Amino acid sequence: MKADAVVIGGGIIGCAAAYYLARSGLRPALIERRGIGEETSCACDGFIMLQTKKPGLPLRMAMSSARIYERLSQELGYDIQYRRPGGLVLIETQEMKEIMEGVVDRQTKEGMDVEFIGNAKLKSLEPLVSEKIPAAVYSPMDGDVSPIYTTRALAKRAAELGCEICTGSAVTGIRVQDGEVRAVVTDKETIETGTVINCAGVWAPEIGEMMGIHIPIRPRRGHILVSEAVAPALRHEITDARYIAIKHDPSILEKATDPTFRQGISLSMEQTENGNFLIGSAREFAGFDTDCRFDILKGISEYSTRFFPALRNVNMIRSFVGMRPYCEDGVPIIGPVSRVHGAFIAAGHEGDGIALAPITGRTVAEMVLGRETEFDMTSFSFDRFLK
Amino acid sequence: MSRIGEHPILEYTKGKRVSFTFDGKVIQGYEGESIASALHAAGIRKLHESEVKRRPRGLFCAIGNCSSCLCRVDGRENVRICIEPLREGMRVESQNSKAVLRPADPAGSIRQEETIQTDVLVIGGGPAGLNAAIESASHGLKVVMLDRNSLLGGQLNKQTHKFFGSEKAKAGTRGFVIAQELEEKLAGYGSVDVQKETTALGYFKDGTVMAESKGRVCSYRAKATIIATGASERTLIFPGNDLPGIYGAGAVQTLMNIDGIMPGQTAVMVGGGNIGLIVSYQLLQAGVAVAAVVEAAPHFGGYQVHANKLRRAGVPILTGHTVKYAFGGDSLEGVVITALDEHFNPVPGTEQTIKADILCMAVGLSPMTEMFFQAGCDMKFIPQLGGYVPRIDEYHRTSVPGLYAAGDAGGVEEATSAQLTGRIAALCAARDLGAADDFDREFADLQSQLSELRAGPLGQKILSGLDRMKDEGGVSYGKF
Ligand SMILES: Cc1cc2nc3c(=O)[nH]c(=O)nc-3n(C[C@H](O)[C@H](O)[C@H](O)COP(=O)(O)OP(=O)(O)OC[C@H]3O[C@@H](n4cnc5c(N)ncnc54)[C@H](O)[C@@H]3O)c2cc1C
Ligand SMILES: Cc1cc2nc3c(=O)[nH]c(=O)nc-3n(C[C@H](O)[C@H](O)[C@H](O)COP(=O)(O)OP(=O)(O)OC[C@H]3O[C@@H](n4cnc5c(N)ncnc54)[C@H](O)[C@@H]3O)c2cc1C
Ligand code: FES
């Protein structure tokens, strides 16, 4: 087989890349070793939350991605359940309030619509929040989407536009000659191509090894509890200040005294269209171990009921973990590999892969085609690790 | 619908009479029977409506497996009323939409209870679990046994007929009597802690088992955990298969044999295996007419003696037939059956309408393997054993150290073998914990009983299933 470009990985990032490549008139192939969206992209929440993004390129890209999401259902011809109900970052302590003041300040400068609110306003927005939570940051710009539907709809549309989707095949090697990509080898066939895009999430380093490069991405595990479906009760996308603090600075956990804090637990919560609550989460480095831990689930239950006491009245029916692709310096790698002509990486989105998928897909497609990108991508380039 | 007055073999011991309400209407029942049974006795079969298509929903499994019976009880949503014991003054309401979250006191907190430590944890108190607990206790081990039901004995309780099989494993005794005897024997050991109305929910990698007990979360950690959660009944796909009045055979048995309630007036049985034939006969004993036994295969699979009893009573056994669809309003009014050709395709023009208010499904069981899957056990698909089962070795050890399988959960068989595999799994666990002094002799004895049992005609299927397991790297069995 021959392809204009080979996308490795059928998670949300790979599917977005394949979609934008196919839309630009190329005939790409997407290689996925399992099924479409069966790894991290189906073991996560669906927040399109701007408030949790680091000011700078991550926030700017997220804002651009959110604009794409507004019309993506229509573009793909499939309802991906995008909504924009607004988001709340709940603040429990003075220490967290101080952290948020700095974040909000920088977000406002980037043009985000965010405001501090007190308990009275918070209770009017979210009646189930505890009286004990003094404050929150509110933004009407936050939304959510079904990550599974989005991933699959991107793949489906890409296929309709001429992308070859090969599931159940694993990439085993990449043939490079004279510093140029020549072919991608799978356990089933060899695909001749001059372009390869590594979208293998937490496995991106394995693909990197095949080209002799070291990619500093590792899994950062997250747990989620799923409740039974109940009538609509939660209106916004919810996180708390601790979520942002831990996400932006993993070292903060070492100083913490609260046991749930030390476990890396913070709040993330949404209610799906069916009525189930997805309640998270934790951030831990635990290798590729995907077993849920009882103490963490207990910690999440305890912590989330501090904010929403009513959760004590709902049954939890499931729990799962996902592996966020965490890049050493906390931001993704999106760009070419300068040592291997024709090789690109789009991986390492950690907890933001859903929110950033459309803009990531569009950006790599632009890079592959040698077109100008919307943003200056230097700070996400792979070359930043070569210094 | 009503209570069964006279029964040829059963006497019903009832709790005291209590009253409760269903959607505001006052109803009488007996304390301790399930809410669903009490409603059934009062002629109420439609328990609620489905949320989207507004279809009537009723009892299906009567053992807490299927969630078809969810109601609101005293304001608590999503209660499985088939396993919720009736108490005086309960307010039961049909739940026709999603639960509404009730606010809670912000000053409260989740009760975090200590993990209970034990030597052996047995999950499930059916014949396999009861025997596993007894065996473990007999080796001086500390045992905790969980069952989500308020009644121990699992599927045994429903069985009012005498058992076939090995003498030592109680052949000739009626199922529910075996359950009572086992429970009494278990009570004789001081080292056993039996937790009823406690559902095990998850097995974690460190060996912790999380459970729910009357609204509380609790957890256990054992040196050996034996999973004996039994099997759940299958159903068939046809239009109208969700109507109230369509039950698993186990539910029909629960109504008649445990609670003494007439499940209806006229039944159609689907499935001509032993369960289908036996339950048909039990329906007759309870005074219910059986219009037909419908079996898709060209021959029925159950014992000839059971079929003969039915034939003598004038019940037709229609092999090569299946259900085309079921009809009714708020509950079942009848079924349309059709003949099948040799490729199991319906033969046009052979449809027959049978008026019936009960359609009883006895179309096989699937092992309840959620806990094994979740624990990460190596699973194998073996049709002869009922579908996915954990790969086990001859000591009933799964691929996860410290985790054992017993009874139907490890492969659907029958009650006598469930008792034996319960004991074998516990004996091997005791050995692994260094507590089985006379292992070789006892193991050989249990194995020979099991081999004897499987030498019968129905054992062939199990043996070929176990052969397949062996090919897949699991159990090795043989003459001892
Ligand atoms: C608990 C949790 C909550 C989250 N919540 C959010 C959220 O609310 N919002 C948000 O924006 N993000 C969230 N995320 C992050 C988001 O899920 C990830 O960033 C995103 O899914 C990563 O997508 P991916 O395509 O890079 O990886 P994946 O979805 O893992 O895709 C990589 C694919 O590559 C395939 N692959 C690997 N090796 C090979 C090979 N050799 N050959 C072929 N195929 C291969 C894999 O099978 C896999 O399907 C969350 C993550 C977690 C864990
Ligand atoms: C309708 C019917 C008729 C039958 N007739 C006969 C017959 O005539 N002769 C015969 O030999 N066999 C018969 N059988 C088969 C026999 O009853 C079973 O093979 C036997 O009961 C299996 O025993 P077990 O202990 O493995 O499972 P079960 O008897 O099913 O017991 C499992 C127990 O585990 C509990 N449980 C399940 N999950 C959990 C959990 N997560 N946490 C806590 N507790 C849990 C259940 O409440 C139950 O009490 C019949 C079965 C059915 C359904
Ligand atoms: S769970 Fe109650 S009928 Fe099945």
PDB file of C-alpha atoms in Angstrom, chain A residues 128 130-132 228-231 233 274-275 277 289 291-294 297-298 301-302 305 309-310 312-315, chain B residues 77-78 98-110 112-113 115 204-206 208 210 217-219 374-375:
ATOM      1  CA  LEU A 128     -26.033  21.529  44.992  1.00  0.00           C
ATOM      2  CA  SER A 130     -22.011  23.110  49.639  1.00  0.00           C
ATOM      3  CA  GLU A 131     -22.552  26.292  51.640  1.00  0.00           C
ATOM      4  CA  LYS A 132     -19.019  25.753  52.884  1.00  0.00           C
ATOM      5  CA  GLU A 228     -25.909   5.994  38.160  1.00  0.00           C
ATOM      6  CA  ALA A 229     -27.921   8.275  35.874  1.00  0.00           C
ATOM      7  CA  VAL A 230     -30.037  10.833  37.688  1.00  0.00           C
ATOM      8  CA  ALA A 231     -32.228  13.674  36.494  1.00  0.00           C
ATOM      9  CA  ALA A 233     -28.755  18.256  38.526  1.00  0.00           C
ATOM     10  CA  ASN A 274     -27.618  10.447  29.951  1.00  0.00           C
ATOM     11  CA  GLY A 275     -27.469  11.777  33.514  1.00  0.00           C
ATOM     12  CA  PHE A 277     -21.922  11.986  36.894  1.00  0.00           C
ATOM     13  CA  ASP A 289      -0.714   0.150  35.365  1.00  0.00           C
ATOM     14  CA  ASP A 291      -5.941  -0.936  37.606  1.00  0.00           C
ATOM     15  CA  CYS A 292      -8.164   1.235  39.746  1.00  0.00           C
ATOM     16  CA  ARG A 293      -7.026   1.695  43.326  1.00  0.00           C
ATOM     17  CA  PHE A 294      -9.514   1.502  46.164  1.00  0.00           C
ATOM     18  CA  LEU A 297     -11.610   5.938  44.706  1.00  0.00           C
ATOM     19  CA  LYS A 298     -12.286   6.461  48.411  1.00  0.00           C
ATOM     20  CA  SER A 301     -15.543  10.124  46.987  1.00  0.00           C
ATOM     21  CA  GLU A 302     -14.511  11.883  50.127  1.00  0.00           C
ATOM     22  CA  THR A 305     -18.618  15.220  48.680  1.00  0.00           C
ATOM     23  CA  PRO A 309     -22.684  16.748  49.812  1.00  0.00           C
ATOM     24  CA  ALA A 310     -25.645  15.444  47.755  1.00  0.00           C
ATOM     25  CA  ARG A 312     -23.588  10.932  49.228  1.00  0.00           C
ATOM     26  CA  ASN A 313     -27.112  10.093  47.999  1.00  0.00           C
ATOM     27  CA  VAL A 314     -26.109   8.717  44.632  1.00  0.00           C
ATOM     28  CA  ASN A 315     -24.854   5.233  43.787  1.00  0.00           C
TER      29      ASN A 315
ATOM     30  CA  GLU B  77     -34.416   5.608  44.174  1.00  0.00           C
ATOM     31  CA  ASN B  78     -33.267   2.645  42.090  1.00  0.00           C
ATOM     32  CA  LYS B  98     -34.507   9.194  36.435  1.00  0.00           C
ATOM     33  CA  ALA B  99     -33.889   9.583  40.122  1.00  0.00           C
ATOM     34  CA  VAL B 100     -33.859  13.113  41.470  1.00  0.00           C
ATOM     35  CA  LEU B 101     -30.808  13.801  43.551  1.00  0.00           C
ATOM     36  CA  ARG B 102     -31.685  14.668  47.148  1.00  0.00           C
ATOM     37  CA  PRO B 103     -29.628  17.345  48.876  1.00  0.00           C
ATOM     38  CA  ALA B 104     -27.573  16.262  51.894  1.00  0.00           C
ATOM     39  CA  ASP B 105     -26.294  17.962  55.000  1.00  0.00           C
ATOM     40  CA  PRO B 106     -23.029  19.767  54.212  1.00  0.00           C
ATOM     41  CA  ALA B 107     -21.850  19.080  57.763  1.00  0.00           C
ATOM     42  CA  GLY B 108     -21.974  15.324  57.212  1.00  0.00           C
ATOM     43  CA  SER B 109     -19.275  13.240  55.635  1.00  0.00           C
ATOM     44  CA  ILE B 110     -18.792   9.827  54.110  1.00  0.00           C
ATOM     45  CA  GLN B 112     -14.935   5.626  55.897  1.00  0.00           C
ATOM     46  CA  GLU B 113     -14.820   2.247  57.511  1.00  0.00           C
ATOM     47  CA  THR B 115     -11.050  -2.697  55.829  1.00  0.00           C
ATOM     48  CA  PHE B 204      -8.760  -4.554  43.545  1.00  0.00           C
ATOM     49  CA  LYS B 205      -5.251  -5.522  42.719  1.00  0.00           C
ATOM     50  CA  ASP B 206      -4.070  -5.399  46.326  1.00  0.00           C
ATOM     51  CA  THR B 208      -9.254  -5.567  48.643  1.00  0.00           C
ATOM     52  CA  MET B 210     -15.253  -3.497  48.022  1.00  0.00           C
ATOM     53  CA  VAL B 217     -19.535   0.952  51.506  1.00  0.00           C
ATOM     54  CA  CYS B 218     -17.373  -1.602  53.250  1.00  0.00           C
ATOM     55  CA  SER B 219     -14.236  -3.443  52.315  1.00  0.00           C
ATOM     56  CA  GLN B 374     -12.334  -6.889  36.825  1.00  0.00           C
ATOM     57  CA  ALA B 375      -9.669  -8.636  38.875  1.00  0.00           C
TER      58      ALA B 375
END
